[in-house]
Each structure stands twice: as C-alpha cells, then as structure tokens.
C-alpha cells in the first residue's frame, strides 16, 4: 500500500507541464499561424499548477516548510487551486485569500480540495491593510505558516523559465513573430520573455489586458480610467514585485464584452473550451491580425471555460 501511494504521488505530479498547442483562427486568417497553448491540460486544470509546484518544492528544498505546516496564498483562484491540490497531496494545510471576482466554479474547487477560503473585496486599494494580498501576508506571519506570495516570489518566474518557455519554444515559439499572454502575477510573461530573449528570439511580447487594469499605463505610459472588470486572473490594480516594464513590447486593451464574445466564438467555431483570460488573449491576437494577417503568433491559454460557466452562460 505504501509503495502504491508513493507511485500515485509521483505519477500525478509528473503530469504537470508538456501541454499541447492547437491552431486557431486559420479559417479567418489563412495566411497566419496562430497557436494556442492549452494549459488546461495540466492535472489541476490550469497553468498555475506549474507555479504552485515550483513554489512549494523550492520552499521544501530550502527547508522553509515541512508537511503539517500551513500554506497561505492570495489569489484570484487558479494559483490557489494548484496550491490546494498539490499542498494536500504533500501533507500541508492550505488557506487561501481571494476576492469577490472569483467564479462560483473556482471557489467551489478551492473548497473541494480542502482549502480554507476567505473572500475579500476586489476594489480595495493595495495600500490598505484590508487588501486581500496584505491580509494574506499578515495572516502568514505567524509561525508554522508560509506565504507562497506569487506576486513577489521568483519561483513563479522560474517555473515558466524552466518548463513553460522551453515547451513553447519547441512548439513553434522559436519561429514566432509575437507571443501573447495576459498578466496577473506576471510570472508567465517574465519567465517566457526571459527565456526567449536568452535564446536570441526577436518575437514581440504583447500583454492582453482587461480594460480598467493598470498594465497599459505601466508598460506603455498611457493614461487609463480605473474601473472594475469581470475577466478573472489577469489585469491588476497594483504592480507585482516580479514584473518589470521591459518585459512587454506593447499592450492590447480588451473589453469584457470582447473577451466573452471571443470565448463564445472559439467554442462555436473551433470547439475549444477557453477561459475568460484566454478570450482576452485571443481577442488581442485577432486585433493584431487585422493589421498584419500573416503573423506567426503563440498565445497562452491559462485554463478552460468550464471554470467560468456561471459567467459565460450570461452572454
């Protein structure tokens, strides 16, 4: 029984990564080559499995945590889900601080994996002690608790530099003109961009950002009108510590309506169940193809639409 249990743990964790790519928008833009990297194929259902695994194992390697300790994270959902299932598998308690934008499905998954969950207001300023990230950090300050801190933990960037980026490179990234992703914590962008630049790539890195997020202002020095948005997991009202301005070449701002409509369009025309942030990224790709219909584009799809059915059904 002990041997079988060990094999089960090894097998499921080894399935993180090596996610497939699929071509999209080939009917609408036949001269283009648009490839979508489907991170929903990770065992926990999102790209954040990579981040959660790297953060936990890096802390274990440094003897910062041990089974029985409590893992604490501030998250819009997917990182928390990754920490919840991997943490439970490794013998940790998990407490998640999230905000009220989280979908019904992701909130249910967090609880289903055994995490304790506290939901905070999403519009609280980052300099407030009541901001969900600050509440999580304060809670984690007690002995026996570890703040995973995806927004400032370099393990987040490293997870993508070491694994996601080499996969993307082999799957067509080495010849890409453009790489498009959303930015939440900044780990995906920072890890992939660094790897591609180290490999000598000339690809432009484009941030697909919800209208109302501050990233357009941050990367492009544009003025923006602060507002709430419905898309989850990307966009921000604060700048994560692992993010730098030189990581993005441009930002394409996408409205909620455009993101939701693109999710529906890809589902109906390509039978691919993409999540809300993927809808934002694909909408950004379509915008760029209107300017140049022969681009080679790699798009990161962080998760699937099944995590947002309660929202997608309203469109």
PDB file of C-alpha atoms in Angstrom, residues 48-240:
ATOM      1  CA  UNK A  48      -0.870  27.742 -12.170  1.00  0.00           C
ATOM      2  CA  UNK A  49      -0.104  24.101 -11.366  1.00  0.00           C
ATOM      3  CA  UNK A  50       3.398  24.893 -12.621  1.00  0.00           C
ATOM      4  CA  UNK A  51       3.705  27.866 -10.284  1.00  0.00           C
ATOM      5  CA  UNK A  52       2.281  26.115  -7.238  1.00  0.00           C
ATOM      6  CA  UNK A  53       4.575  23.102  -7.679  1.00  0.00           C
ATOM      7  CA  UNK A  54       7.685  25.266  -8.100  1.00  0.00           C
ATOM      8  CA  UNK A  55       6.875  27.476  -5.107  1.00  0.00           C
ATOM      9  CA  UNK A  56       6.204  24.502  -2.823  1.00  0.00           C
ATOM     10  CA  UNK A  57       9.174  22.367  -3.905  1.00  0.00           C
ATOM     11  CA  UNK A  58      11.565  25.338  -3.827  1.00  0.00           C
ATOM     12  CA  UNK A  59      10.492  26.101  -0.253  1.00  0.00           C
ATOM     13  CA  UNK A  60      10.903  22.430   0.661  1.00  0.00           C
ATOM     14  CA  UNK A  61      14.383  22.337  -0.864  1.00  0.00           C
ATOM     15  CA  UNK A  62      15.334  25.320   1.298  1.00  0.00           C
ATOM     16  CA  UNK A  63      13.812  23.613   4.380  1.00  0.00           C
ATOM     17  CA  UNK A  64      11.456  26.551   4.861  1.00  0.00           C
ATOM     18  CA  UNK A  65       8.387  24.292   5.062  1.00  0.00           C
ATOM     19  CA  UNK A  66       7.605  20.752   6.070  1.00  0.00           C
ATOM     20  CA  UNK A  67       4.437  18.610   5.935  1.00  0.00           C
ATOM     21  CA  UNK A  68       1.975  19.740   8.582  1.00  0.00           C
ATOM     22  CA  UNK A  69       2.724  23.417   8.016  1.00  0.00           C
ATOM     23  CA  UNK A  70       0.127  25.781   6.571  1.00  0.00           C
ATOM     24  CA  UNK A  71       0.474  27.193   3.060  1.00  0.00           C
ATOM     25  CA  UNK A  72      -1.101  30.620   2.606  1.00  0.00           C
ATOM     26  CA  UNK A  73      -1.762  32.399  -0.680  1.00  0.00           C
ATOM     27  CA  UNK A  74      -3.518  35.439  -2.138  1.00  0.00           C
ATOM     28  CA  UNK A  75      -5.037  34.530  -5.494  1.00  0.00           C
ATOM     29  CA  UNK A  76      -7.847  35.071  -7.963  1.00  0.00           C
ATOM     30  CA  UNK A  77      -8.319  31.301  -7.910  1.00  0.00           C
ATOM     31  CA  UNK A  78      -6.070  29.187 -10.121  1.00  0.00           C
ATOM     32  CA  UNK A  79      -2.852  29.553  -8.113  1.00  0.00           C
ATOM     33  CA  UNK A  80      -4.848  28.743  -5.010  1.00  0.00           C
ATOM     34  CA  UNK A  81      -6.316  25.655  -6.650  1.00  0.00           C
ATOM     35  CA  UNK A  82      -2.823  24.483  -7.609  1.00  0.00           C
ATOM     36  CA  UNK A  83      -1.533  25.060  -4.092  1.00  0.00           C
ATOM     37  CA  UNK A  84      -4.605  23.371  -2.625  1.00  0.00           C
ATOM     38  CA  UNK A  85      -4.311  20.076  -4.531  1.00  0.00           C
ATOM     39  CA  UNK A  86      -0.504  19.875  -4.511  1.00  0.00           C
ATOM     40  CA  UNK A  87      -0.326  21.013  -0.890  1.00  0.00           C
ATOM     41  CA  UNK A  88      -2.888  18.452   0.191  1.00  0.00           C
ATOM     42  CA  UNK A  89      -1.019  15.731  -1.704  1.00  0.00           C
ATOM     43  CA  UNK A  90       2.183  16.685   0.107  1.00  0.00           C
ATOM     44  CA  UNK A  91       0.609  16.899   3.549  1.00  0.00           C
ATOM     45  CA  UNK A  92       0.091  20.637   4.104  1.00  0.00           C
ATOM     46  CA  UNK A  93      -2.813  22.680   5.361  1.00  0.00           C
ATOM     47  CA  UNK A  94      -3.892  25.356   2.881  1.00  0.00           C
ATOM     48  CA  UNK A  95      -5.540  28.736   3.487  1.00  0.00           C
ATOM     49  CA  UNK A  96      -6.499  30.893   0.517  1.00  0.00           C
ATOM     50  CA  UNK A  97      -7.382  34.601   0.434  1.00  0.00           C
ATOM     51  CA  UNK A  98      -9.246  35.573  -2.725  1.00  0.00           C
ATOM     52  CA  UNK A  99     -11.558  38.345  -3.894  1.00  0.00           C
ATOM     53  CA  UNK A 100     -15.163  38.698  -4.933  1.00  0.00           C
ATOM     54  CA  UNK A 101     -14.476  38.438  -8.681  1.00  0.00           C
ATOM     55  CA  UNK A 102     -13.811  34.713  -8.301  1.00  0.00           C
ATOM     56  CA  UNK A 103     -16.185  32.467 -10.212  1.00  0.00           C
ATOM     57  CA  UNK A 104     -18.551  30.119  -8.441  1.00  0.00           C
ATOM     58  CA  UNK A 105     -16.719  27.181 -10.006  1.00  0.00           C
ATOM     59  CA  UNK A 106     -13.229  28.171  -8.835  1.00  0.00           C
ATOM     60  CA  UNK A 107     -14.457  28.949  -5.342  1.00  0.00           C
ATOM     61  CA  UNK A 108     -16.092  25.518  -5.196  1.00  0.00           C
ATOM     62  CA  UNK A 109     -12.890  23.833  -6.414  1.00  0.00           C
ATOM     63  CA  UNK A 110     -10.806  25.516  -3.729  1.00  0.00           C
ATOM     64  CA  UNK A 111     -13.132  24.213  -1.039  1.00  0.00           C
ATOM     65  CA  UNK A 112     -13.432  20.813  -2.725  1.00  0.00           C
ATOM     66  CA  UNK A 113      -9.648  20.389  -2.465  1.00  0.00           C
ATOM     67  CA  UNK A 114      -9.878  21.105   1.249  1.00  0.00           C
ATOM     68  CA  UNK A 115      -8.594  24.675   1.393  1.00  0.00           C
ATOM     69  CA  UNK A 116      -9.891  27.179   3.901  1.00  0.00           C
ATOM     70  CA  UNK A 117     -11.057  30.165   1.853  1.00  0.00           C
ATOM     71  CA  UNK A 118     -11.658  33.809   2.762  1.00  0.00           C
ATOM     72  CA  UNK A 119     -13.228  36.116   0.157  1.00  0.00           C
ATOM     73  CA  UNK A 120     -12.276  39.802   0.258  1.00  0.00           C
ATOM     74  CA  UNK A 121     -13.479  42.880  -1.714  1.00  0.00           C
ATOM     75  CA  UNK A 122     -11.757  43.214  -5.098  1.00  0.00           C
ATOM     76  CA  UNK A 123     -11.748  47.021  -5.203  1.00  0.00           C
ATOM     77  CA  UNK A 124      -9.695  47.616  -2.043  1.00  0.00           C
ATOM     78  CA  UNK A 125      -6.571  49.731  -2.722  1.00  0.00           C
ATOM     79  CA  UNK A 126      -3.231  47.894  -2.482  1.00  0.00           C
ATOM     80  CA  UNK A 127      -2.023  50.319   0.219  1.00  0.00           C
ATOM     81  CA  UNK A 128      -4.887  49.281   2.504  1.00  0.00           C
ATOM     82  CA  UNK A 129      -4.332  46.696   5.209  1.00  0.00           C
ATOM     83  CA  UNK A 130      -7.646  45.205   4.057  1.00  0.00           C
ATOM     84  CA  UNK A 131      -6.379  44.398   0.540  1.00  0.00           C
ATOM     85  CA  UNK A 132      -6.535  40.623   0.121  1.00  0.00           C
ATOM     86  CA  UNK A 133      -2.779  40.325  -0.532  1.00  0.00           C
ATOM     87  CA  UNK A 134      -1.929  42.274   2.616  1.00  0.00           C
ATOM     88  CA  UNK A 135      -4.430  40.326   4.705  1.00  0.00           C
ATOM     89  CA  UNK A 136      -2.855  37.075   3.480  1.00  0.00           C
ATOM     90  CA  UNK A 137       0.677  38.297   4.233  1.00  0.00           C
ATOM     91  CA  UNK A 138      -0.322  39.362   7.745  1.00  0.00           C
ATOM     92  CA  UNK A 139      -2.065  36.040   8.398  1.00  0.00           C
ATOM     93  CA  UNK A 140       1.004  34.115   7.205  1.00  0.00           C
ATOM     94  CA  UNK A 141       3.366  35.973   9.543  1.00  0.00           C
ATOM     95  CA  UNK A 142       2.748  33.537  12.394  1.00  0.00           C
ATOM     96  CA  UNK A 143       4.994  30.517  12.975  1.00  0.00           C
ATOM     97  CA  UNK A 144       4.054  27.386  11.043  1.00  0.00           C
ATOM     98  CA  UNK A 145       2.566  29.370   8.153  1.00  0.00           C
ATOM     99  CA  UNK A 146       4.241  30.036   4.788  1.00  0.00           C
ATOM    100  CA  UNK A 147       3.175  32.831   2.447  1.00  0.00           C
ATOM    101  CA  UNK A 148       3.555  31.488  -1.095  1.00  0.00           C
ATOM    102  CA  UNK A 149       3.408  35.098  -2.382  1.00  0.00           C
ATOM    103  CA  UNK A 150       3.139  34.510  -6.141  1.00  0.00           C
ATOM    104  CA  UNK A 151       3.304  38.267  -6.822  1.00  0.00           C
ATOM    105  CA  UNK A 152       6.826  38.587  -5.397  1.00  0.00           C
ATOM    106  CA  UNK A 153       8.218  35.047  -5.360  1.00  0.00           C
ATOM    107  CA  UNK A 154      10.866  34.494  -8.060  1.00  0.00           C
ATOM    108  CA  UNK A 155       9.894  30.805  -8.087  1.00  0.00           C
ATOM    109  CA  UNK A 156       6.834  31.952 -10.054  1.00  0.00           C
ATOM    110  CA  UNK A 157       9.039  33.306 -12.848  1.00  0.00           C
ATOM    111  CA  UNK A 158      11.389  30.321 -12.624  1.00  0.00           C
ATOM    112  CA  UNK A 159       8.569  27.827 -13.135  1.00  0.00           C
ATOM    113  CA  UNK A 160       7.915  29.304 -16.574  1.00  0.00           C
ATOM    114  CA  UNK A 161      11.546  29.910 -17.475  1.00  0.00           C
ATOM    115  CA  UNK A 162      12.465  26.299 -16.730  1.00  0.00           C
ATOM    116  CA  UNK A 163       9.425  24.487 -18.126  1.00  0.00           C
ATOM    117  CA  UNK A 164       6.730  26.533 -19.923  1.00  0.00           C
ATOM    118  CA  UNK A 165       9.097  28.544 -22.104  1.00  0.00           C
ATOM    119  CA  UNK A 166      11.174  25.605 -23.441  1.00  0.00           C
ATOM    120  CA  UNK A 167       7.950  23.786 -24.324  1.00  0.00           C
ATOM    121  CA  UNK A 168       6.606  26.838 -26.139  1.00  0.00           C
ATOM    122  CA  UNK A 169       9.924  27.265 -27.947  1.00  0.00           C
ATOM    123  CA  UNK A 170       9.795  23.698 -29.270  1.00  0.00           C
ATOM    124  CA  UNK A 171       6.128  24.017 -30.241  1.00  0.00           C
ATOM    125  CA  UNK A 172       6.714  26.896 -32.640  1.00  0.00           C
ATOM    126  CA  UNK A 173       7.895  29.726 -30.437  1.00  0.00           C
ATOM    127  CA  UNK A 174      11.358  29.666 -31.981  1.00  0.00           C
ATOM    128  CA  UNK A 175       9.799  30.998 -35.209  1.00  0.00           C
ATOM    129  CA  UNK A 176       7.122  33.216 -33.667  1.00  0.00           C
ATOM    130  CA  UNK A 177       6.715  36.873 -34.517  1.00  0.00           C
ATOM    131  CA  UNK A 178       4.545  37.523 -31.482  1.00  0.00           C
ATOM    132  CA  UNK A 179       3.858  35.936 -28.078  1.00  0.00           C
ATOM    133  CA  UNK A 180       0.617  36.994 -26.389  1.00  0.00           C
ATOM    134  CA  UNK A 181      -0.405  36.399 -22.788  1.00  0.00           C
ATOM    135  CA  UNK A 182      -2.382  38.056 -20.062  1.00  0.00           C
ATOM    136  CA  UNK A 183      -0.648  39.309 -16.935  1.00  0.00           C
ATOM    137  CA  UNK A 184      -1.901  38.657 -13.436  1.00  0.00           C
ATOM    138  CA  UNK A 185       1.052  37.997 -11.152  1.00  0.00           C
ATOM    139  CA  UNK A 186       3.491  38.449 -14.044  1.00  0.00           C
ATOM    140  CA  UNK A 187       5.184  35.062 -13.789  1.00  0.00           C
ATOM    141  CA  UNK A 188       4.172  33.747 -17.212  1.00  0.00           C
ATOM    142  CA  UNK A 189       5.315  36.872 -19.049  1.00  0.00           C
ATOM    143  CA  UNK A 190       8.549  37.296 -17.094  1.00  0.00           C
ATOM    144  CA  UNK A 191       9.618  33.651 -17.367  1.00  0.00           C
ATOM    145  CA  UNK A 192       8.829  33.162 -21.059  1.00  0.00           C
ATOM    146  CA  UNK A 193      10.183  36.556 -22.121  1.00  0.00           C
ATOM    147  CA  UNK A 194      13.488  35.975 -20.337  1.00  0.00           C
ATOM    148  CA  UNK A 195      13.918  32.525 -21.892  1.00  0.00           C
ATOM    149  CA  UNK A 196      13.103  33.739 -25.402  1.00  0.00           C
ATOM    150  CA  UNK A 197      15.487  36.690 -25.107  1.00  0.00           C
ATOM    151  CA  UNK A 198      18.217  34.375 -23.805  1.00  0.00           C
ATOM    152  CA  UNK A 199      17.645  32.230 -26.910  1.00  0.00           C
ATOM    153  CA  UNK A 200      18.002  35.279 -29.174  1.00  0.00           C
ATOM    154  CA  UNK A 201      14.351  35.475 -30.201  1.00  0.00           C
ATOM    155  CA  UNK A 202      13.119  38.613 -31.936  1.00  0.00           C
ATOM    156  CA  UNK A 203       9.486  37.875 -31.024  1.00  0.00           C
ATOM    157  CA  UNK A 204       7.457  40.766 -29.672  1.00  0.00           C
ATOM    158  CA  UNK A 205       5.757  40.176 -26.321  1.00  0.00           C
ATOM    159  CA  UNK A 206       2.246  41.555 -26.164  1.00  0.00           C
ATOM    160  CA  UNK A 207       0.173  41.832 -22.992  1.00  0.00           C
ATOM    161  CA  UNK A 208      -3.559  41.231 -23.432  1.00  0.00           C
ATOM    162  CA  UNK A 209      -5.102  43.328 -20.685  1.00  0.00           C
ATOM    163  CA  UNK A 210      -8.671  43.900 -19.471  1.00  0.00           C
ATOM    164  CA  UNK A 211      -9.992  47.428 -19.871  1.00  0.00           C
ATOM    165  CA  UNK A 212      -9.628  49.102 -16.481  1.00  0.00           C
ATOM    166  CA  UNK A 213      -6.383  47.369 -15.477  1.00  0.00           C
ATOM    167  CA  UNK A 214      -3.290  49.495 -14.819  1.00  0.00           C
ATOM    168  CA  UNK A 215      -0.930  47.457 -17.008  1.00  0.00           C
ATOM    169  CA  UNK A 216      -1.494  49.594 -20.090  1.00  0.00           C
ATOM    170  CA  UNK A 217      -0.388  52.588 -18.052  1.00  0.00           C
ATOM    171  CA  UNK A 218       2.544  50.669 -16.548  1.00  0.00           C
ATOM    172  CA  UNK A 219       4.007  49.214 -19.749  1.00  0.00           C
ATOM    173  CA  UNK A 220       3.115  51.988 -22.210  1.00  0.00           C
ATOM    174  CA  UNK A 221       2.940  55.096 -20.042  1.00  0.00           C
ATOM    175  CA  UNK A 222      -0.654  55.602 -21.158  1.00  0.00           C
ATOM    176  CA  UNK A 223      -3.386  57.200 -19.137  1.00  0.00           C
ATOM    177  CA  UNK A 224      -6.167  54.856 -18.074  1.00  0.00           C
ATOM    178  CA  UNK A 225      -9.539  55.117 -16.475  1.00  0.00           C
ATOM    179  CA  UNK A 226      -9.682  52.869 -13.386  1.00  0.00           C
ATOM    180  CA  UNK A 227     -12.693  50.614 -13.433  1.00  0.00           C
ATOM    181  CA  UNK A 228     -13.850  47.159 -12.490  1.00  0.00           C
ATOM    182  CA  UNK A 229     -13.720  44.298 -14.987  1.00  0.00           C
ATOM    183  CA  UNK A 230     -15.188  40.791 -14.989  1.00  0.00           C
ATOM    184  CA  UNK A 231     -12.380  38.775 -16.573  1.00  0.00           C
ATOM    185  CA  UNK A 232     -10.537  36.830 -13.874  1.00  0.00           C
ATOM    186  CA  UNK A 233      -6.877  36.082 -13.326  1.00  0.00           C
ATOM    187  CA  UNK A 234      -5.386  38.908 -15.411  1.00  0.00           C
ATOM    188  CA  UNK A 235      -5.215  42.661 -15.028  1.00  0.00           C
ATOM    189  CA  UNK A 236      -4.424  44.385 -11.759  1.00  0.00           C
ATOM    190  CA  UNK A 237      -4.762  47.498  -9.632  1.00  0.00           C
ATOM    191  CA  UNK A 238      -1.175  47.080  -8.347  1.00  0.00           C
ATOM    192  CA  UNK A 239       2.214  46.126  -9.809  1.00  0.00           C
ATOM    193  CA  UNK A 240       3.619  42.733  -8.711  1.00  0.00           C
TER     194      UNK A 240
END
